[in-house]
Coordinates of C-alpha atoms and ligand atoms in Angstrom, one line a residue:
X814 CA -2.0 -218.4 304.7
X815 CA 1.0 -218.3 302.0
X816 CA 3.7 -216.2 302.2
X817 CA 4.6 -213.9 299.1
X818 CA 7.2 -212.1 297.9
X819 CA 7.4 -209.3 295.3
X820 CA 11.4 -208.9 293.8
X821 CA 11.9 -205.3 291.9
X822 CA 15.4 -205.6 289.9
X823 CA 16.3 -201.9 289.5
X824 CA 19.4 -200.7 288.0
X825 CA 20.8 -200.1 291.1
X826 CA 18.8 -201.6 293.4
X827 CA 17.1 -205.0 293.7
X828 CA 14.4 -204.8 296.9
X829 CA 11.9 -207.4 298.4
X830 CA 8.9 -207.1 300.2
X831 CA 7.4 -210.1 301.6
X832 CA 4.0 -210.9 302.5
X833 CA 2.0 -213.2 304.1
X834 CA -1.9 -213.5 302.3
X835 CA -4.7 -215.4 304.4
X836 CA -8.0 -215.3 303.2
X837 CA -7.7 -212.2 300.7
X838 CA -5.8 -210.3 303.7
X839 CA -2.6 -209.5 303.1
X840 CA -0.1 -208.3 305.8
X841 CA 3.8 -207.1 305.1
X842 CA 6.0 -209.0 307.2
X843 CA 9.8 -207.3 306.1
X844 CA 11.8 -205.5 303.5
X845 CA 14.9 -206.7 301.6
X846 CA 17.0 -204.4 299.3
X847 CA 20.6 -205.1 297.8
X848 CA 22.7 -203.8 294.8
X849 CA 21.2 -205.6 291.2
X850 CA 24.0 -207.7 290.1
X851 CA 25.4 -207.2 286.4
X852 CA 22.9 -205.0 284.0
X853 CA 19.1 -205.0 284.7
X854 CA 16.9 -207.3 283.1
X855 CA 19.5 -210.0 282.2
X856 CA 20.4 -213.4 284.0
X857 CA 23.2 -212.0 285.8
X858 CA 20.4 -210.4 287.7
X859 CA 19.6 -213.8 289.5
X860 CA 22.9 -213.3 292.5
X861 CA 20.9 -209.8 293.7
X862 CA 17.5 -211.1 293.7
X863 CA 18.6 -214.4 296.0
X864 CA 20.9 -211.7 298.5
X865 CA 17.4 -209.3 298.7
X866 CA 15.4 -211.6 299.7
X867 CA 17.3 -213.8 302.0
X868 CA 18.2 -210.1 304.0
X869 CA 14.3 -210.1 303.7
X870 CA 13.4 -213.8 304.9
X871 CA 16.4 -213.5 307.5
X872 CA 15.0 -211.0 309.0
X873 CA 11.6 -213.2 310.2
X874 CA 13.3 -216.4 310.0
X875 CA 11.7 -217.7 306.8
X876 CA 13.7 -219.6 304.0
X877 CA 13.1 -219.7 300.4
X878 CA 11.5 -222.8 300.5
X879 CA 8.7 -221.1 302.7
X880 CA 8.2 -218.9 300.0
X881 CA 4.9 -220.1 297.5
X882 CA 5.0 -217.5 294.9
X883 CA 7.1 -214.8 294.0
X884 CA 6.2 -211.7 291.9
X885 CA 9.6 -209.7 290.0
X886 CA 8.9 -206.5 287.4
X887 CA 9.0 -206.8 284.4
X888 CA 11.9 -204.8 283.5
X889 CA 12.7 -201.9 281.2
X890 CA 16.4 -202.4 280.7
X891 CA 18.1 -199.5 280.9
X892 CA 22.0 -198.8 280.0
X893 CA 22.5 -196.0 282.0
X894 CA 25.0 -194.4 279.3
X895 CA 25.6 -190.9 278.4
X896 CA 27.5 -189.2 275.0
X897 CA 29.3 -186.7 276.1
X898 CA 29.3 -184.5 273.0
X899 CA 31.4 -181.0 273.5
X900 CA 30.1 -178.8 270.4
X901 CA 31.9 -175.9 271.4
X902 CA 35.8 -175.2 270.8
X903 CA 37.7 -172.1 272.1
X904 CA 40.5 -171.0 270.5
X905 CA 42.7 -168.4 272.2
X906 CA 45.2 -167.1 270.4
X907 CA 48.2 -164.8 271.4
X908 CA 46.5 -164.0 274.2
X909 CA 45.4 -165.4 277.9
X910 CA 42.8 -165.9 280.5
X911 CA 43.8 -167.2 283.6
X912 CA 41.4 -168.4 285.7
X913 CA 43.6 -168.3 288.7
X914 CA 42.5 -169.5 292.7
X915 CA 46.0 -169.2 294.3
X916 CA 45.3 -170.0 298.5
X917 CA 46.6 -166.6 299.4
X918 CA 46.5 -163.4 297.2
X919 CA 46.7 -159.9 298.0
X920 CA 44.8 -156.8 298.2
X921 CA 40.9 -156.8 297.1
X922 CA 39.5 -155.4 294.0
X923 CA 39.7 -155.0 290.1
X924 CA 42.8 -153.9 288.6
X925 CA 42.9 -152.8 284.8
X926 CA 45.9 -151.5 283.1
X927 CA 48.6 -152.6 280.4
X928 CA 51.2 -155.2 281.3
X929 CA 54.5 -154.0 282.3
X930 CA 57.4 -155.7 283.6
X931 CA 57.9 -154.5 287.3
X932 CA 61.8 -153.4 285.7
X933 CA 60.7 -151.7 282.8
X934 CA 58.3 -149.1 285.6
X935 CA 60.7 -146.6 285.3
X936 CA 60.9 -146.5 281.3
X937 CA 57.5 -145.2 281.7
X938 CA 56.9 -141.6 281.0
X939 CA 53.4 -141.0 279.3
X940 CA 50.7 -140.9 282.1
X941 CA 49.6 -145.2 281.9
X942 CA 47.8 -147.3 284.1
X943 CA 49.5 -151.1 285.0
X944 CA 49.1 -154.3 286.4
X945 CA 53.0 -155.0 286.7
X946 CA 54.1 -158.7 286.3
X947 CA 56.7 -160.1 288.6
X948 CA 58.7 -163.0 288.0
X949 CA 60.3 -165.3 290.6
X950 CA 63.8 -163.7 289.9
X951 CA 62.9 -160.2 291.0
X952 CA 61.5 -161.2 294.4
X953 CA 59.4 -159.3 296.7
X954 CA 61.1 -157.1 298.0
X955 CA 62.7 -155.5 295.8
X956 CA 59.2 -155.5 293.5
X957 CA 58.0 -153.4 296.6
X958 CA 61.2 -150.8 296.0
X959 CA 60.7 -150.9 292.4
X960 CA 57.0 -150.3 292.2
X961 CA 56.8 -147.8 295.6
X962 CA 59.7 -146.1 293.8
X963 CA 57.5 -145.6 290.5
X964 CA 56.6 -142.1 288.8
X965 CA 53.7 -140.4 290.2
X966 CA 52.2 -140.9 286.0
X967 CA 52.7 -144.4 286.9
X968 CA 49.1 -145.4 288.4
X969 CA 49.8 -149.5 289.7
X970 CA 46.3 -150.7 289.5
X971 CA 47.2 -154.8 290.3
X972 CA 50.2 -156.5 290.1
X973 CA 50.8 -161.1 288.8
X974 CA 53.3 -162.9 290.7
X975 CA 54.9 -165.8 289.6
X976 CA 55.7 -166.7 293.7
X977 CA 53.7 -167.2 296.3
X978 CA 54.0 -163.7 297.9
X979 CA 51.3 -162.1 297.0
X980 CA 50.6 -160.6 301.0
X981 CA 53.8 -159.8 301.4
X982 CA 54.1 -157.5 298.5
X983 CA 51.4 -155.9 299.7
X984 CA 52.5 -155.6 303.2
X985 CA 55.3 -153.4 301.5
X986 CA 53.6 -151.5 299.4
X987 CA 52.5 -147.7 300.0
X988 CA 49.3 -148.1 298.3
X989 CA 47.3 -151.5 298.0
X990 CA 46.7 -153.2 295.5
X991 CA 45.1 -156.4 294.0
X992 CA 47.3 -159.0 293.7
X993 CA 47.3 -162.3 292.0
X994 CA 50.9 -164.5 292.6
X995 CA 51.1 -168.4 291.7
X996 CA 51.2 -167.9 288.3
X997 CA 54.2 -170.5 287.7
X998 CA 54.4 -169.5 283.8
X999 CA 54.6 -166.5 283.8
X1000 CA 56.5 -166.0 280.8
X1001 CA 53.5 -166.1 278.9
X1002 CA 51.7 -163.4 279.8
X1003 CA 51.9 -160.9 277.3
X1004 CA 53.0 -157.5 277.8
X1005 CA 52.0 -154.3 276.9
X1006 CA 48.2 -155.2 276.2
X1007 CA 44.9 -154.5 278.0
X1008 CA 44.8 -156.5 281.4
X1009 CA 41.9 -157.0 284.1
X1010 CA 42.9 -159.0 287.1
X1011 CA 40.6 -159.4 290.4
X1012 CA 40.4 -160.5 293.9
X1013 CA 37.7 -161.2 296.0
X1014 CA 37.4 -160.4 299.2
X1015 CA 38.4 -164.0 301.7
X1016 CA 34.6 -166.3 301.8
X1017 CA 33.6 -164.5 298.1
X1018 CA 34.1 -165.3 294.7
X1019 CA 34.5 -162.6 292.2
X1020 CA 31.7 -161.2 290.2
X1021 CA 33.2 -158.7 287.6
X1022 CA 35.2 -161.1 285.1
X1023 CA 33.1 -163.9 286.2
X1024 CA 30.4 -161.8 284.3
X1025 CA 30.7 -161.2 280.4
X1026 CA 29.0 -157.6 281.0
X1027 CA 32.4 -157.0 282.9
X1028 CA 34.3 -158.2 281.5
X1029 CA 32.7 -155.6 278.4
X1030 CA 32.4 -152.8 281.3
X1031 CA 36.7 -152.9 282.2
X1032 CA 37.4 -153.5 278.2
X1033 CA 34.7 -150.9 276.2
X1034 CA 33.8 -154.4 274.0
X1035 CA 31.2 -154.1 272.0
X1036 CA 28.3 -156.3 271.3
X1037 CA 29.4 -159.1 269.4
X1038 CA 33.0 -159.0 271.5
X1039 CA 30.8 -159.5 274.4
X1040 CA 29.3 -162.5 273.2
X1041 CA 32.8 -164.4 272.7
X1042 CA 34.2 -163.9 276.3
X1043 CA 31.3 -165.5 277.5
X1044 CA 33.1 -168.7 277.5
X1045 CA 36.1 -167.0 279.7
X1046 CA 33.2 -165.8 282.1
X1047 CA 32.2 -168.6 283.0
X1048 CA 35.4 -170.4 283.1
X1049 CA 36.0 -167.8 286.3
X1050 CA 32.8 -168.4 287.7
X1051 CA 33.1 -169.5 291.2
X1052 CA 37.2 -168.7 291.3
X1053 CA 38.7 -166.5 294.1
X1054 CA 40.9 -164.4 291.6
X1055 CA 41.5 -164.4 287.6
X1056 CA 42.8 -162.2 285.3
X1057 CA 41.7 -161.5 281.7
X1058 CA 44.1 -160.3 278.8
X1059 CA 42.6 -158.5 275.8
X1060 CA 43.6 -159.0 272.4
X1061 CA 43.7 -158.1 269.3
X1062 CA 39.7 -158.6 268.2
X1063 CA 39.0 -162.0 266.8
X1064 CA 41.7 -163.7 268.4
X1065 CA 39.5 -165.5 270.4
X1066 CA 37.3 -167.7 269.4
X1067 CA 34.5 -169.9 270.3
X1068 CA 33.1 -172.0 267.2
X1069 CA 30.6 -174.7 267.1
X1070 CA 32.2 -178.5 266.0
X1071 CA 29.8 -180.3 264.0
X1072 CA 29.2 -182.8 266.4
X1073 CA 26.1 -185.5 264.3
X1074 CA 22.6 -186.0 264.2
X1075 CA 19.8 -188.1 265.5
X1076 CA 17.0 -189.4 263.9
X1077 CA 14.2 -190.5 265.7
X1078 CA 11.7 -192.8 264.0
X1079 CA 7.4 -193.7 265.3
X1080 CA 5.3 -195.5 263.6
X1081 CA 3.8 -192.7 262.0
X1082 CA 7.0 -190.0 261.2
X1083 CA 10.5 -189.4 261.7
X1084 CA 12.4 -186.6 262.5
X1085 CA 16.3 -185.7 262.5
X1086 CA 17.8 -183.2 264.7
X1087 CA 21.5 -182.0 264.8
X1088 CA 23.2 -182.8 268.0
X1089 CA 24.6 -179.3 267.8
X1090 CA 21.4 -177.5 268.2
X1091 CA 21.6 -178.4 272.1
X1092 CA 19.3 -180.7 274.6
X1093 CA 16.3 -178.3 274.4
X1094 CA 15.8 -178.2 270.4
X1095 CA 16.9 -182.2 270.9
X1096 CA 13.8 -182.7 273.4
X1097 CA 11.5 -181.1 271.3
X1098 CA 12.3 -183.5 267.9
X1099 CA 11.9 -186.2 270.3
X1100 CA 8.2 -185.1 272.4
X1101 CA 7.4 -184.5 268.6
X1102 CA 7.5 -188.4 267.9
X1103 CA 4.5 -190.5 269.1
X1104 CA 4.7 -193.9 269.6
X1105 CA 8.5 -194.2 268.7
X1106 CA 10.0 -197.2 267.1
X1107 CA 14.0 -196.3 267.4
X1108 CA 15.9 -193.8 267.6
X1109 CA 19.7 -193.4 265.5
X1110 CA 23.0 -191.7 265.9
X1111 CA 24.8 -190.4 263.0
X1112 CA 27.7 -192.9 261.8
X1113 CA 31.5 -191.7 263.4
X1114 CA 30.3 -189.9 265.6
X1115 CA 30.2 -189.5 270.1
X1116 CA 26.3 -189.7 269.6
X1117 CA 25.7 -192.5 267.3
X1118 CA 28.7 -194.3 269.4
X1119 CA 27.7 -194.3 272.0
X1120 CA 24.0 -195.6 270.9
X1121 CA 25.6 -198.3 269.4
X1122 CA 27.5 -199.7 271.8
X1123 CA 24.2 -199.2 273.6
X1124 CA 22.7 -201.9 271.1
X1125 CA 25.8 -203.8 271.3
X1126 CA 25.9 -204.7 275.3
X1127 CA 22.3 -205.0 274.6
X1128 CA 22.5 -207.6 272.3
X1129 CA 25.7 -209.5 273.9
X1130 CA 23.6 -209.6 277.3
X1131 CA 20.5 -211.0 275.9
X1132 CA 21.7 -213.1 273.1
X1133 CA 20.0 -211.5 270.5
X1134 CA 21.4 -209.4 267.1
X1135 CA 21.8 -206.2 267.2
X1136 CA 19.5 -204.4 264.6
X1137 CA 16.8 -205.8 266.8
X1138 CA 17.5 -204.1 269.8
X1139 CA 15.5 -201.0 269.7
X1140 CA 16.1 -197.7 271.9
X1141 CA 13.1 -196.0 272.8
X1142 CA 13.6 -193.0 274.5
X1143 CA 16.8 -190.5 274.6
X1144 CA 17.2 -187.6 277.4
X1145 CA 19.5 -184.9 276.1
X1146 CA 20.5 -182.5 278.6
X1147 CA 22.8 -178.8 278.2
X1148 CA 26.0 -179.2 280.6
X1149 CA 29.9 -177.9 280.2
X1150 CA 32.6 -180.4 279.5
X1151 CA 36.1 -178.6 280.4
X1152 CA 38.5 -178.4 278.3
X1153 CA 42.1 -177.1 277.4
X1154 CA 42.2 -173.8 275.9
X1155 CA 43.5 -174.7 272.4
X1156 CA 46.5 -171.7 272.3
X1157 CA 46.1 -170.4 276.4
X1158 CA 49.1 -169.9 277.5
X1159 CA 48.6 -171.5 281.0
X1160 CA 46.8 -174.0 281.0
X1161 CA 43.3 -172.5 281.7
X1162 CA 40.8 -174.8 280.6
X1163 CA 37.2 -173.0 279.5
X1164 CA 33.8 -174.7 279.6
X1165 CA 32.6 -175.7 276.5
X1166 CA 29.0 -176.4 276.0
X1167 CA 28.1 -179.9 275.4
X1168 CA 25.5 -182.4 274.9
X1169 CA 25.0 -185.1 277.4
X1170 CA 22.1 -187.8 276.2
X1171 CA 21.0 -191.1 277.8
X1172 CA 19.8 -193.7 275.9
X1173 CA 16.9 -196.5 277.2
X1174 CA 16.3 -200.2 275.2
X1175 CA 12.7 -200.9 275.0
X1176 CA 11.2 -203.2 277.3
X1177 CA 11.3 -207.1 276.7
X1178 CA 9.2 -209.5 278.4
X1179 CA 10.4 -212.6 277.3
X1180 CA 14.3 -211.3 278.8
X1181 CA 12.5 -210.9 282.6
X1182 CA 10.6 -214.7 281.7
X1183 CA 13.8 -216.2 281.0
X1184 CA 14.8 -214.7 284.7
X1185 CA 11.5 -215.7 286.2
X1186 CA 12.5 -219.6 284.6
X1187 CA 15.8 -219.7 285.9
X1188 CA 15.1 -218.4 289.1
X1189 CA 12.6 -220.5 289.9
X1190 CA 14.4 -223.5 288.7
X1191 CA 17.4 -222.3 291.3
X1192 CA 14.5 -222.2 294.2
X1193 CA 12.3 -224.5 294.0
X1194 CA 9.6 -221.8 294.5
X1195 CA 6.9 -220.9 290.9
X1196 CA 8.3 -217.0 290.2
X1197 CA 5.7 -215.1 287.5
X1198 CA 7.3 -211.7 286.3
X1199 CA 4.1 -209.9 287.6
X1200 CA 3.6 -206.5 285.9
X1201 CA 5.0 -203.7 284.3
X1202 CA 6.7 -201.7 287.1
X1203 CA 5.0 -198.2 286.8
X1204 CA 2.3 -200.2 287.2
X1205 CA 3.3 -201.9 290.3
X1206 CA 4.6 -199.0 291.4
X1207 CA 2.0 -196.8 291.6
X1208 CA -0.2 -199.8 293.7
X1209 CA 2.8 -199.1 295.8
X1210 CA 2.5 -195.7 296.1
X1211 CA -1.4 -195.9 296.8
X1212 CA 0.3 -197.5 300.6
X1213 CA 1.3 -194.3 301.1
X1214 CA -1.5 -192.4 303.8
X1215 CA -3.7 -190.2 302.5
X1216 CA -3.1 -190.9 299.2
X1217 CA -6.3 -192.2 296.6
X1218 CA -7.2 -192.4 292.9
X1219 CA -6.8 -190.9 290.9
X1220 CA -2.8 -190.5 291.2
X1221 CA 0.2 -190.3 289.3
X1222 CA 3.5 -191.6 290.4
X1223 CA 7.1 -190.0 289.6
X1224 CA 9.7 -193.1 290.2
X1225 CA 12.7 -191.5 289.7
X1226 CA 15.6 -194.2 289.7
X1227 CA 19.1 -194.7 289.1
X1228 CA 18.5 -195.2 284.8
X1229 CA 14.9 -194.2 283.9
X1230 CA 12.4 -192.2 285.4
X1231 CA 9.2 -194.1 285.1
X1232 CA 5.4 -192.4 285.5
X1233 CA 2.0 -193.7 285.7
X1234 CA -1.4 -192.6 286.5
X1235 CA -4.4 -194.4 287.8
X1236 CA -7.9 -192.6 286.8
X1237 CA -10.8 -193.3 289.5
X1238 CA -11.5 -197.0 287.4
X1239 CA -8.6 -198.4 288.6
X1240 CA -7.0 -197.9 284.4
X1241 CA -3.5 -197.1 284.7
X1242 CA -1.2 -195.1 281.7
X1243 CA 2.5 -195.0 282.1
X1244 CA 5.8 -194.1 280.3
X1245 CA 9.4 -195.0 281.0
X1246 CA 12.4 -192.4 279.8
X1247 CA 15.9 -192.3 280.1
X1248 CA 17.5 -190.5 282.3
X1249 CA 17.8 -190.7 286.3
X1250 CA 20.3 -190.7 289.4
X1251 CA 23.3 -192.0 286.7
X1252 CA 22.7 -189.4 284.6
X1253 CA 22.9 -186.8 287.2
X1254 CA 26.4 -188.0 288.7
X1255 CA 27.6 -188.0 285.2
X1256 CA 26.6 -184.4 284.9
X1257 CA 28.5 -183.4 287.9
X1258 CA 31.9 -186.0 287.3
X1259 CA 32.2 -184.2 283.7
X1260 CA 31.4 -180.3 284.9
X1261 CA 34.0 -181.2 287.6
X1262 CA 36.1 -182.9 286.1
X1263 CA 35.9 -185.3 288.6
X1264 CA 38.1 -188.7 288.1
X1265 CA 35.7 -191.1 289.5
X1266 CA 31.7 -191.1 289.3
X1267 CA 31.9 -192.3 293.3
X1268 CA 33.3 -189.0 293.8
X1269 CA 30.3 -187.7 291.7
X1270 CA 28.1 -189.9 293.0
X1271 CA 28.9 -189.0 296.7
X1272 CA 29.3 -184.7 295.3
X1273 CA 25.5 -185.5 294.7
X1274 CA 24.2 -186.9 298.1
X1275 CA 26.1 -185.3 300.8
X1276 CA 26.1 -181.6 301.4
X1277 CA 29.2 -179.5 301.4
X1278 CA 31.4 -177.6 304.1
X1279 CA 34.6 -175.6 303.9
X1280 CA 37.3 -176.1 306.7
X1281 CA 38.0 -172.5 307.6
X1282 CA 40.2 -173.3 310.5
X1283 CA 41.5 -176.6 312.1
X1284 CA 39.2 -176.0 314.9
X1285 CA 36.0 -175.0 312.7
X1286 CA 34.5 -175.5 308.9
X1287 CA 31.5 -173.6 307.5
X1288 CA 28.7 -175.4 306.2
X1289 CA 26.8 -174.5 302.9
X1290 CA 23.9 -173.2 304.2
X1291 CA 26.7 -170.4 306.5
X1292 CA 25.9 -172.3 309.8
X1293 CA 29.7 -172.6 311.3
X1294 CA 30.2 -175.8 313.7
X1295 CA 33.3 -176.1 315.9
X1296 CA 35.2 -178.7 316.7
X1297 CA 37.0 -179.7 320.4
X1298 CA 40.1 -181.7 318.9
X1299 CA 42.3 -180.5 315.7
X1300 CA 40.9 -181.7 312.1
X1301 CA 43.2 -182.9 309.7
X1302 CA 45.9 -180.5 308.9
X1303 CA 45.4 -182.3 305.5
X1304 CA 41.9 -180.7 304.9
X1305 CA 42.7 -177.1 305.6
X1306 CA 41.1 -174.4 303.8
X1307 CA 39.4 -177.4 301.0
X1308 CA 35.8 -177.6 300.4
X1309 CA 34.7 -181.2 301.7
X1310 CA 31.7 -183.3 301.7
X1311 CA 29.9 -184.1 304.9
X1312 CA 29.5 -187.5 305.1
X1313 CA 27.7 -190.1 307.7
X1314 CA 28.5 -189.4 311.4
X1315 CA 30.2 -186.4 310.1
X1316 CA 33.1 -187.3 308.2
X1317 CA 34.8 -185.1 306.1
X1318 CA 35.7 -185.8 303.1
X1319 CA 37.8 -183.4 301.1
X1320 CA 37.3 -182.4 297.3
X1321 CA 40.8 -182.1 295.9
X1322 CA 41.2 -179.1 293.4
X1323 CA 37.8 -178.1 294.4
X1324 CA 38.2 -174.8 295.3
X1325 CA 34.9 -173.0 295.3
X1326 CA 32.4 -174.5 296.9
X1327 CA 30.2 -172.5 295.5
X1328 CA 30.6 -173.9 292.0
X1329 CA 30.6 -177.3 293.2
X1330 CA 27.1 -176.6 294.4
X1331 CA 25.8 -175.0 291.0
X1332 CA 26.8 -177.9 289.1
X1333 CA 25.6 -180.2 292.1
X1334 CA 22.0 -178.7 291.8
X1335 CA 21.8 -177.4 288.4
X1336 CA 22.3 -181.2 287.2
X1337 CA 19.4 -182.7 289.3
X1338 CA 17.1 -180.0 288.1
X1339 CA 18.4 -180.3 284.2
X1340 CA 17.2 -184.4 285.0
X1341 CA 14.3 -184.3 287.1
X1342 CA 12.4 -181.8 286.4
X1343 CA 12.8 -181.7 283.2
X1344 CA 12.3 -185.3 283.2
X1345 CA 8.9 -185.2 286.0
X1346 CA 7.4 -182.7 283.5
X1347 CA 7.8 -185.0 280.0
X1348 CA 6.7 -187.5 282.3
X1349 CA 3.4 -186.4 283.9
X1350 CA 2.6 -184.7 280.4
X1351 CA 2.7 -188.1 278.6
X1352 CA 0.7 -189.8 281.1
X1353 CA -1.7 -187.1 281.4
X1354 CA -5.2 -187.6 280.3
X1355 CA -5.2 -185.0 278.5
X1356 CA -1.8 -184.6 278.0
X1357 CA -1.4 -181.3 279.9
X1358 CA 0.2 -182.1 283.2
X1359 CA -1.7 -179.5 285.1
X1360 CA -4.7 -182.0 284.5
X1361 CA -3.1 -184.1 287.8
X1362 CA -3.3 -183.1 290.6
X1363 CA -1.5 -185.4 292.8
X1364 CA 1.8 -186.8 292.3
X1365 CA 3.8 -189.1 294.7
X1366 CA 7.4 -189.2 294.2
X1367 CA 9.2 -192.4 294.6
X1368 CA 12.2 -194.0 294.4
X1369 CA 16.1 -194.1 295.0
X1370 CA 16.4 -190.6 293.7
X1371 CA 13.6 -189.4 296.3
X1372 CA 16.0 -190.2 298.9
X1373 CA 18.2 -186.9 297.7
X1374 CA 18.1 -183.7 299.6
X1375 CA 17.5 -181.3 296.9
X1376 CA 15.5 -183.5 294.0
X1377 CA 12.1 -184.0 295.5
X1378 CA 11.7 -180.3 296.4
X1379 CA 13.3 -178.8 293.0
X1380 CA 10.0 -181.2 291.6
X1381 CA 8.1 -180.2 294.1
X1382 CA 8.6 -176.4 293.0
X1383 CA 8.4 -177.0 289.3
X1384 CA 5.3 -178.7 289.5
X1385 CA 3.7 -176.8 292.0
X1386 CA 3.8 -174.0 289.0
X1387 CA 1.6 -176.2 287.3
X1388 CA -0.7 -176.7 290.4
X1389 CA 0.1 -180.2 291.1
X1390 CA 0.2 -181.2 294.9
X1391 CA 3.7 -183.1 294.6
X1392 CA 5.6 -184.8 297.6
X1393 CA 7.9 -187.9 298.5
X1394 CA 6.1 -191.0 299.4
X1395 CA 5.5 -192.9 302.6
X1396 CA 5.9 -196.7 301.2
X1397 CA 3.4 -198.2 303.1
X1398 CA 4.0 -195.9 305.5
X1399 CA 6.9 -197.1 307.0
X1400 CA 9.1 -197.3 303.9
X1401 CA 10.2 -193.8 303.0
X1402 CA 10.3 -193.8 299.4
X1403 CA 11.7 -197.0 298.9
X1404 CA 9.9 -199.9 298.1
X1405 CA 7.1 -198.7 295.5
X1406 CA 7.3 -201.7 293.2
X1407 CA 8.5 -204.4 295.1
X1408 CA 5.2 -203.8 297.9
X1409 CA 3.0 -203.7 294.5
X1410 CA 4.1 -206.4 293.0
X1411 CA 3.6 -208.3 296.5
X1412 CA -0.2 -206.7 296.9
X1413 CA -1.1 -208.1 293.4
X1414 CA -0.2 -211.5 294.9
X1415 CA -4.0 -211.0 296.2
X1416 CA -5.0 -211.2 292.5
X1417 CA -4.2 -214.9 290.5
X1418 CA -2.0 -214.5 286.9
X1419 CA -4.0 -217.3 285.5
X1420 CA -0.7 -218.5 284.0
X1421 CA -0.2 -222.4 283.7
X1422 CA 2.9 -222.8 286.2
Ligands
ADP992 P1 16.1 -198.5 290.6 O1 15.2 -198.3 290.6 O2 16.9 -197.9 288.8 O3 17.1 -199.5 290.8 P2 16.4 -197.0 293.1 O4 15.6 -196.3 293.1 O5 17.7 -197.9 293.6 O6 17.1 -197.1 291.4 O7 17.3 -195.4 292.8 C1 18.9 -195.3 292.4 C2 19.4 -193.7 292.3 O8 18.5 -193.4 293.6 C3 20.8 -193.7 292.3 O9 21.1 -192.9 291.2 C4 21.3 -192.7 293.3 O10 22.2 -192.8 293.4 C5 20.5 -192.3 294.2 N1 20.4 -192.6 295.2 C6 19.7 -193.3 296.3 N2 20.0 -192.7 297.7 C7 20.6 -192.2 297.8 C8 20.2 -191.0 298.4 N3 20.2 -191.2 299.7 N4 20.4 -189.3 298.5 C9 20.2 -189.5 296.9 N5 20.4 -190.4 295.6 C10 20.4 -191.3 296.4
MG993 MG1 13.2 -198.6 290.1

């Protein structure tokens, strides 16, 4: 009888499976879990291994010295670094788009007309549709008076106010109109130009100005002009109100910024692709190269710097030369990066096109041997490098009730998405790909402009709600929850994350729940659906993912409330049955690699210790 442990050092988590082996029979005793210390595949990992091992040993009253053997994974170190290349730039001259979300706009609907100062109304002689501009100095009572007194030929279709008086003004008007208030820099709104405003009904978001064809309709735009307003429409998605002002043609320009190139070197050929061609083109290039040896980015560009940084960090951590560090895979994703509009009048932001890139460094068995040697010394227990992760993961995944060979798994972790497949003869094929949970959080962080990665991580994990009164919230699925005690007034009318135990965490500056939700879901799809299909194509015996029948999803990201569903959905279109694993019938999607490593202890390594 002997006690053994499998230890999986991941990018994010170090997991342990503790087992007892007696005459070729294995019995699992406990699992351990803790954060990985340092970058995966480096000596800094040892602290995390100690802690996770101890958490498992403590559960069954054992000590390190009771262990006869420990196996660790042959980790593919991944640096979860993501570069953002902004590849478009919106320049507005002499014009404006105000994507505005005042707390209490007045009225609802769309208004189109020429922008006119409220005290100039009386000067209008020809019949005209107008949008009235009301500076703070005028005040809502005076403004209402002037608007009501306007001549019959003036058709007031909307108003833009500097103060927070939208409702007060509308209450005093004979004819109700959509009103946008709290436009602080009202003096910058150009006068005498065609202008459209939209206010959505309470609880809804605008539909006309957030749609390029909507803007085209109100301003009578040509196809070419419509193309140019796409960034404007995008920047208004999810807002409750917005203003778009039409400028002389050619005033709004969205142009492409050169972003450098990526060179992918395989064993047979080399392919160069420009980053500004977008993620699809980059990924096409990556998949056109078999057996990738190295990936480099053009010097002096963001992507060049990012890939170089990955090499430098890895070289420092592993005592190697930078040129000996090879990048094995990248995942490119199209995204948006909020950037200040050049020439805007009210600090508007446009969602510029950007490409996010995650990179992965080639696995190095020697490094793991170093960790194993160091651990052996410190613990006094033989520690072996027990096998490649994806290989071990499949062993572990097969402990999911109802599974058998042939089977494929997709291990969705923090830094990499790994896939492997086992055929009837027990032969395993595997692949490690860049991009996983960290990339999702990073995309969420940039697209929403969140101040920290941790908040983005929470946006990924928790569902949303809107605090509609001090006594009730509306969850993102539409259900309403009531409270006996008043909620904290600080979260009133805010979009909040619903955390464990129902704790509500406000997302400052994120007025639109719909937008946060959309960004969250798209980030998950962009990373995991793409990577699952990519990974399965690579391990499929025919190169076609359709030839795989059963897939088990494992890893921390399989715990997500949406990701497994998105992947299952996408794979079902390829006639693949996919679902979340349940390791050993009790661990859910976690602990697959650690369980596989412990199972591997049943077969001797044949290594001299
Ligand atoms: P690794 O093997 O790379 O250490 P894990 O399998 O531990 O990775 O998965 C870590 C990833 O899983 C992280 O990106 C983390 O955000 C994500 N994750 C962990 N728990 C959850 C959860 N409950 N919901 C969604 N994502 C989760
Ligand atoms: Mg893992």
